[in-house]
């Protein structure tokens, strides 16, 4: 015979640790509209899962390059764009500059994400019109806190509530 005890109604240590890592936010129930721009499908999938796990009512659009990102900005009332720097086709630097030149993108929150640590490249990316920049691989909690700060400090688009 094998006997074991299962805790009922109390969180496990792993659940408590996971909850402690998740930032406390006031916007989790909001209907944000995000765009993820990255040429790697796995990166887009990971970001989509992180966003929707925290903002389950959000809409998430995806683009593989800068040209698709510009189209998304023109087609949707986005609240925030997560922009990769190095992509095939139009890169994140050129895409960010082009988005900032549009009426829809002038005030749009744009978070740059990159694994490139070369200071001149990072400076060019930031100067293209980013609001913030984070290095990959990112920590989930730090990413969520950064996005939360960006969302609550930007004017709301027609997509957020």
PDB file of C-alpha atoms in Angstrom:
ATOM      1  CA  UNK A   1       0.000   0.000   0.000  1.00  0.00           C
ATOM      2  CA  UNK A   2       1.084   3.483  -0.844  1.00  0.00           C
ATOM      3  CA  UNK A   3      -0.273   6.471   1.073  1.00  0.00           C
ATOM      4  CA  UNK A   4       0.103  10.126   0.294  1.00  0.00           C
ATOM      5  CA  UNK A   5      -1.437  13.390   1.351  1.00  0.00           C
ATOM      6  CA  UNK A   6      -2.664  16.076  -1.025  1.00  0.00           C
ATOM      7  CA  UNK A   7      -3.136  19.620   0.207  1.00  0.00           C
ATOM      8  CA  UNK A   8      -6.603  20.891  -0.593  1.00  0.00           C
ATOM      9  CA  UNK A   9      -7.406  24.587  -0.865  1.00  0.00           C
ATOM     10  CA  UNK A  10      -3.955  25.909  -0.067  1.00  0.00           C
ATOM     11  CA  UNK A  11      -1.467  27.023  -2.691  1.00  0.00           C
ATOM     12  CA  UNK A  12       1.655  24.984  -3.253  1.00  0.00           C
ATOM     13  CA  UNK A  13       5.085  26.495  -2.810  1.00  0.00           C
ATOM     14  CA  UNK A  14       5.525  26.572  -6.595  1.00  0.00           C
ATOM     15  CA  UNK A  15       2.201  28.418  -7.007  1.00  0.00           C
ATOM     16  CA  UNK A  16       3.209  30.934  -4.330  1.00  0.00           C
ATOM     17  CA  UNK A  17       6.572  31.515  -6.006  1.00  0.00           C
ATOM     18  CA  UNK A  18       4.898  31.965  -9.418  1.00  0.00           C
ATOM     19  CA  UNK A  19       2.424  34.450  -7.947  1.00  0.00           C
ATOM     20  CA  UNK A  20       5.261  36.361  -6.307  1.00  0.00           C
ATOM     21  CA  UNK A  21       7.027  36.677  -9.656  1.00  0.00           C
ATOM     22  CA  UNK A  22       3.962  38.076 -11.439  1.00  0.00           C
ATOM     23  CA  UNK A  23       3.759  41.836 -11.118  1.00  0.00           C
ATOM     24  CA  UNK A  24       0.672  43.311  -9.564  1.00  0.00           C
ATOM     25  CA  UNK A  25      -1.074  45.443 -12.115  1.00  0.00           C
ATOM     26  CA  UNK A  26      -4.256  47.404 -12.471  1.00  0.00           C
ATOM     27  CA  UNK A  27      -4.741  46.724 -16.172  1.00  0.00           C
ATOM     28  CA  UNK A  28      -4.993  42.914 -16.341  1.00  0.00           C
ATOM     29  CA  UNK A  29      -8.733  43.061 -17.216  1.00  0.00           C
ATOM     30  CA  UNK A  30      -8.290  45.722 -19.910  1.00  0.00           C
ATOM     31  CA  UNK A  31      -8.863  45.015 -23.593  1.00  0.00           C
ATOM     32  CA  UNK A  32      -5.467  46.147 -24.878  1.00  0.00           C
ATOM     33  CA  UNK A  33      -4.447  45.722 -28.486  1.00  0.00           C
ATOM     34  CA  UNK A  34      -0.831  44.616 -28.977  1.00  0.00           C
ATOM     35  CA  UNK A  35       1.351  43.979 -32.012  1.00  0.00           C
ATOM     36  CA  UNK A  36       4.328  41.641 -31.861  1.00  0.00           C
ATOM     37  CA  UNK A  37       6.879  42.243 -34.616  1.00  0.00           C
ATOM     38  CA  UNK A  38       9.548  39.550 -34.875  1.00  0.00           C
ATOM     39  CA  UNK A  39      10.782  37.391 -37.741  1.00  0.00           C
ATOM     40  CA  UNK A  40      11.073  34.283 -35.532  1.00  0.00           C
ATOM     41  CA  UNK A  41       7.761  32.448 -34.993  1.00  0.00           C
ATOM     42  CA  UNK A  42       8.916  31.001 -31.648  1.00  0.00           C
ATOM     43  CA  UNK A  43       9.641  34.501 -30.313  1.00  0.00           C
ATOM     44  CA  UNK A  44       6.183  35.655 -31.420  1.00  0.00           C
ATOM     45  CA  UNK A  45       4.568  32.616 -29.805  1.00  0.00           C
ATOM     46  CA  UNK A  46       6.413  33.182 -26.521  1.00  0.00           C
ATOM     47  CA  UNK A  47       5.480  36.875 -26.414  1.00  0.00           C
ATOM     48  CA  UNK A  48       1.858  36.078 -27.320  1.00  0.00           C
ATOM     49  CA  UNK A  49       1.644  33.592 -24.445  1.00  0.00           C
ATOM     50  CA  UNK A  50       3.192  36.035 -21.966  1.00  0.00           C
ATOM     51  CA  UNK A  51       0.839  38.834 -23.042  1.00  0.00           C
ATOM     52  CA  UNK A  52      -2.319  36.723 -23.022  1.00  0.00           C
ATOM     53  CA  UNK A  53      -1.464  35.050 -19.719  1.00  0.00           C
ATOM     54  CA  UNK A  54      -1.413  38.474 -18.108  1.00  0.00           C
ATOM     55  CA  UNK A  55      -3.958  40.347 -20.255  1.00  0.00           C
ATOM     56  CA  UNK A  56      -6.440  37.598 -21.232  1.00  0.00           C
ATOM     57  CA  UNK A  57      -8.860  40.098 -22.825  1.00  0.00           C
ATOM     58  CA  UNK A  58      -6.169  41.535 -25.100  1.00  0.00           C
ATOM     59  CA  UNK A  59      -5.990  41.246 -28.863  1.00  0.00           C
ATOM     60  CA  UNK A  60      -2.556  40.307 -30.193  1.00  0.00           C
ATOM     61  CA  UNK A  61      -1.564  40.875 -33.819  1.00  0.00           C
ATOM     62  CA  UNK A  62       1.668  39.549 -35.304  1.00  0.00           C
ATOM     63  CA  UNK A  63       4.046  40.715 -38.006  1.00  0.00           C
ATOM     64  CA  UNK A  64       7.163  39.056 -39.416  1.00  0.00           C
ATOM     65  CA  UNK A  65       8.882  42.234 -40.576  1.00  0.00           C
ATOM     66  CA  UNK A  66       8.716  45.998 -40.623  1.00  0.00           C
ATOM     67  CA  UNK A  67       6.483  46.241 -43.682  1.00  0.00           C
ATOM     68  CA  UNK A  68       3.843  44.078 -41.997  1.00  0.00           C
ATOM     69  CA  UNK A  69       4.229  46.123 -38.789  1.00  0.00           C
ATOM     70  CA  UNK A  70       3.454  49.361 -40.634  1.00  0.00           C
ATOM     71  CA  UNK A  71       0.361  47.733 -42.136  1.00  0.00           C
ATOM     72  CA  UNK A  72      -0.808  46.639 -38.666  1.00  0.00           C
ATOM     73  CA  UNK A  73      -0.376  50.168 -37.303  1.00  0.00           C
ATOM     74  CA  UNK A  74      -2.481  51.529 -40.160  1.00  0.00           C
ATOM     75  CA  UNK A  75      -5.174  48.825 -39.841  1.00  0.00           C
ATOM     76  CA  UNK A  76      -5.672  48.553 -36.070  1.00  0.00           C
ATOM     77  CA  UNK A  77      -5.982  50.860 -33.064  1.00  0.00           C
ATOM     78  CA  UNK A  78      -2.921  49.485 -31.270  1.00  0.00           C
ATOM     79  CA  UNK A  79      -1.957  50.298 -27.703  1.00  0.00           C
ATOM     80  CA  UNK A  80       1.597  48.927 -27.800  1.00  0.00           C
ATOM     81  CA  UNK A  81       4.035  47.415 -30.289  1.00  0.00           C
ATOM     82  CA  UNK A  82       6.766  44.977 -29.239  1.00  0.00           C
ATOM     83  CA  UNK A  83       9.395  45.496 -31.948  1.00  0.00           C
ATOM     84  CA  UNK A  84      12.390  43.280 -32.664  1.00  0.00           C
ATOM     85  CA  UNK A  85      15.447  45.117 -33.950  1.00  0.00           C
ATOM     86  CA  UNK A  86      17.060  42.591 -36.311  1.00  0.00           C
ATOM     87  CA  UNK A  87      14.663  41.088 -38.868  1.00  0.00           C
ATOM     88  CA  UNK A  88      14.748  39.933 -42.461  1.00  0.00           C
ATOM     89  CA  UNK A  89      13.274  42.511 -44.795  1.00  0.00           C
ATOM     90  CA  UNK A  90      12.648  45.861 -43.110  1.00  0.00           C
ATOM     91  CA  UNK A  91      14.351  45.824 -39.705  1.00  0.00           C
ATOM     92  CA  UNK A  92      13.002  47.246 -36.453  1.00  0.00           C
ATOM     93  CA  UNK A  93      14.966  50.499 -36.726  1.00  0.00           C
ATOM     94  CA  UNK A  94      13.523  51.404 -40.138  1.00  0.00           C
ATOM     95  CA  UNK A  95      10.062  50.139 -39.157  1.00  0.00           C
ATOM     96  CA  UNK A  96      10.009  52.225 -35.972  1.00  0.00           C
ATOM     97  CA  UNK A  97      11.025  55.345 -37.904  1.00  0.00           C
ATOM     98  CA  UNK A  98       8.339  54.698 -40.517  1.00  0.00           C
ATOM     99  CA  UNK A  99       5.678  54.072 -37.850  1.00  0.00           C
ATOM    100  CA  UNK A 100       6.591  57.284 -36.030  1.00  0.00           C
ATOM    101  CA  UNK A 101       6.121  59.186 -39.312  1.00  0.00           C
ATOM    102  CA  UNK A 102       2.466  58.083 -39.549  1.00  0.00           C
ATOM    103  CA  UNK A 103      -0.458  59.748 -37.789  1.00  0.00           C
ATOM    104  CA  UNK A 104      -1.437  56.428 -36.175  1.00  0.00           C
ATOM    105  CA  UNK A 105       2.088  55.738 -34.934  1.00  0.00           C
ATOM    106  CA  UNK A 106       3.139  59.177 -33.722  1.00  0.00           C
ATOM    107  CA  UNK A 107       1.984  58.591 -30.125  1.00  0.00           C
ATOM    108  CA  UNK A 108       1.963  54.766 -30.149  1.00  0.00           C
ATOM    109  CA  UNK A 109       3.895  53.015 -27.363  1.00  0.00           C
ATOM    110  CA  UNK A 110       6.769  51.023 -28.886  1.00  0.00           C
ATOM    111  CA  UNK A 111       8.939  48.654 -26.858  1.00  0.00           C
ATOM    112  CA  UNK A 112      12.119  47.512 -28.578  1.00  0.00           C
ATOM    113  CA  UNK A 113      13.302  43.958 -27.919  1.00  0.00           C
ATOM    114  CA  UNK A 114      16.697  42.768 -29.078  1.00  0.00           C
ATOM    115  CA  UNK A 115      19.506  40.342 -28.337  1.00  0.00           C
ATOM    116  CA  UNK A 116      21.973  42.787 -29.910  1.00  0.00           C
ATOM    117  CA  UNK A 117      24.162  44.328 -27.195  1.00  0.00           C
ATOM    118  CA  UNK A 118      26.308  46.511 -29.471  1.00  0.00           C
ATOM    119  CA  UNK A 119      25.955  50.042 -27.970  1.00  0.00           C
ATOM    120  CA  UNK A 120      25.815  51.964 -31.294  1.00  0.00           C
ATOM    121  CA  UNK A 121      23.089  49.603 -32.592  1.00  0.00           C
ATOM    122  CA  UNK A 122      21.095  50.011 -29.377  1.00  0.00           C
ATOM    123  CA  UNK A 123      21.462  53.794 -29.582  1.00  0.00           C
ATOM    124  CA  UNK A 124      20.238  53.785 -33.220  1.00  0.00           C
ATOM    125  CA  UNK A 125      17.265  51.616 -32.279  1.00  0.00           C
ATOM    126  CA  UNK A 126      16.316  53.888 -29.380  1.00  0.00           C
ATOM    127  CA  UNK A 127      16.788  57.011 -31.522  1.00  0.00           C
ATOM    128  CA  UNK A 128      14.418  55.577 -34.158  1.00  0.00           C
ATOM    129  CA  UNK A 129      11.553  56.383 -31.805  1.00  0.00           C
ATOM    130  CA  UNK A 130      11.347  53.684 -29.157  1.00  0.00           C
ATOM    131  CA  UNK A 131       9.777  54.488 -25.819  1.00  0.00           C
ATOM    132  CA  UNK A 132      11.796  51.778 -24.111  1.00  0.00           C
ATOM    133  CA  UNK A 133      14.202  48.989 -24.992  1.00  0.00           C
ATOM    134  CA  UNK A 134      14.780  45.594 -23.361  1.00  0.00           C
ATOM    135  CA  UNK A 135      17.378  42.952 -24.042  1.00  0.00           C
ATOM    136  CA  UNK A 136      16.515  39.362 -24.934  1.00  0.00           C
ATOM    137  CA  UNK A 137      16.243  37.005 -23.277  1.00  0.00           C
ATOM    138  CA  UNK A 138      13.927  39.014 -21.051  1.00  0.00           C
ATOM    139  CA  UNK A 139      12.644  38.173 -17.614  1.00  0.00           C
ATOM    140  CA  UNK A 140       8.882  37.699 -17.731  1.00  0.00           C
ATOM    141  CA  UNK A 141       8.164  39.810 -14.638  1.00  0.00           C
ATOM    142  CA  UNK A 142      10.367  42.663 -15.860  1.00  0.00           C
ATOM    143  CA  UNK A 143       8.710  42.579 -19.291  1.00  0.00           C
ATOM    144  CA  UNK A 144       5.227  42.699 -17.766  1.00  0.00           C
ATOM    145  CA  UNK A 145       6.160  45.550 -15.438  1.00  0.00           C
ATOM    146  CA  UNK A 146       7.661  47.509 -18.331  1.00  0.00           C
ATOM    147  CA  UNK A 147       4.588  46.987 -20.490  1.00  0.00           C
ATOM    148  CA  UNK A 148       2.278  47.927 -17.612  1.00  0.00           C
ATOM    149  CA  UNK A 149       4.197  51.160 -17.071  1.00  0.00           C
ATOM    150  CA  UNK A 150       4.121  51.980 -20.767  1.00  0.00           C
ATOM    151  CA  UNK A 151       0.392  51.272 -21.045  1.00  0.00           C
ATOM    152  CA  UNK A 152      -0.554  53.409 -18.082  1.00  0.00           C
ATOM    153  CA  UNK A 153       1.646  56.343 -19.114  1.00  0.00           C
ATOM    154  CA  UNK A 154       0.440  56.563 -22.741  1.00  0.00           C
ATOM    155  CA  UNK A 155      -2.784  58.096 -24.036  1.00  0.00           C
ATOM    156  CA  UNK A 156      -5.356  55.361 -24.659  1.00  0.00           C
ATOM    157  CA  UNK A 157      -6.149  54.350 -28.208  1.00  0.00           C
ATOM    158  CA  UNK A 158      -9.584  53.245 -29.320  1.00  0.00           C
ATOM    159  CA  UNK A 159      -8.457  49.652 -28.646  1.00  0.00           C
ATOM    160  CA  UNK A 160      -7.865  49.917 -24.883  1.00  0.00           C
ATOM    161  CA  UNK A 161     -10.457  50.230 -22.184  1.00  0.00           C
TER     162      UNK A 161
END
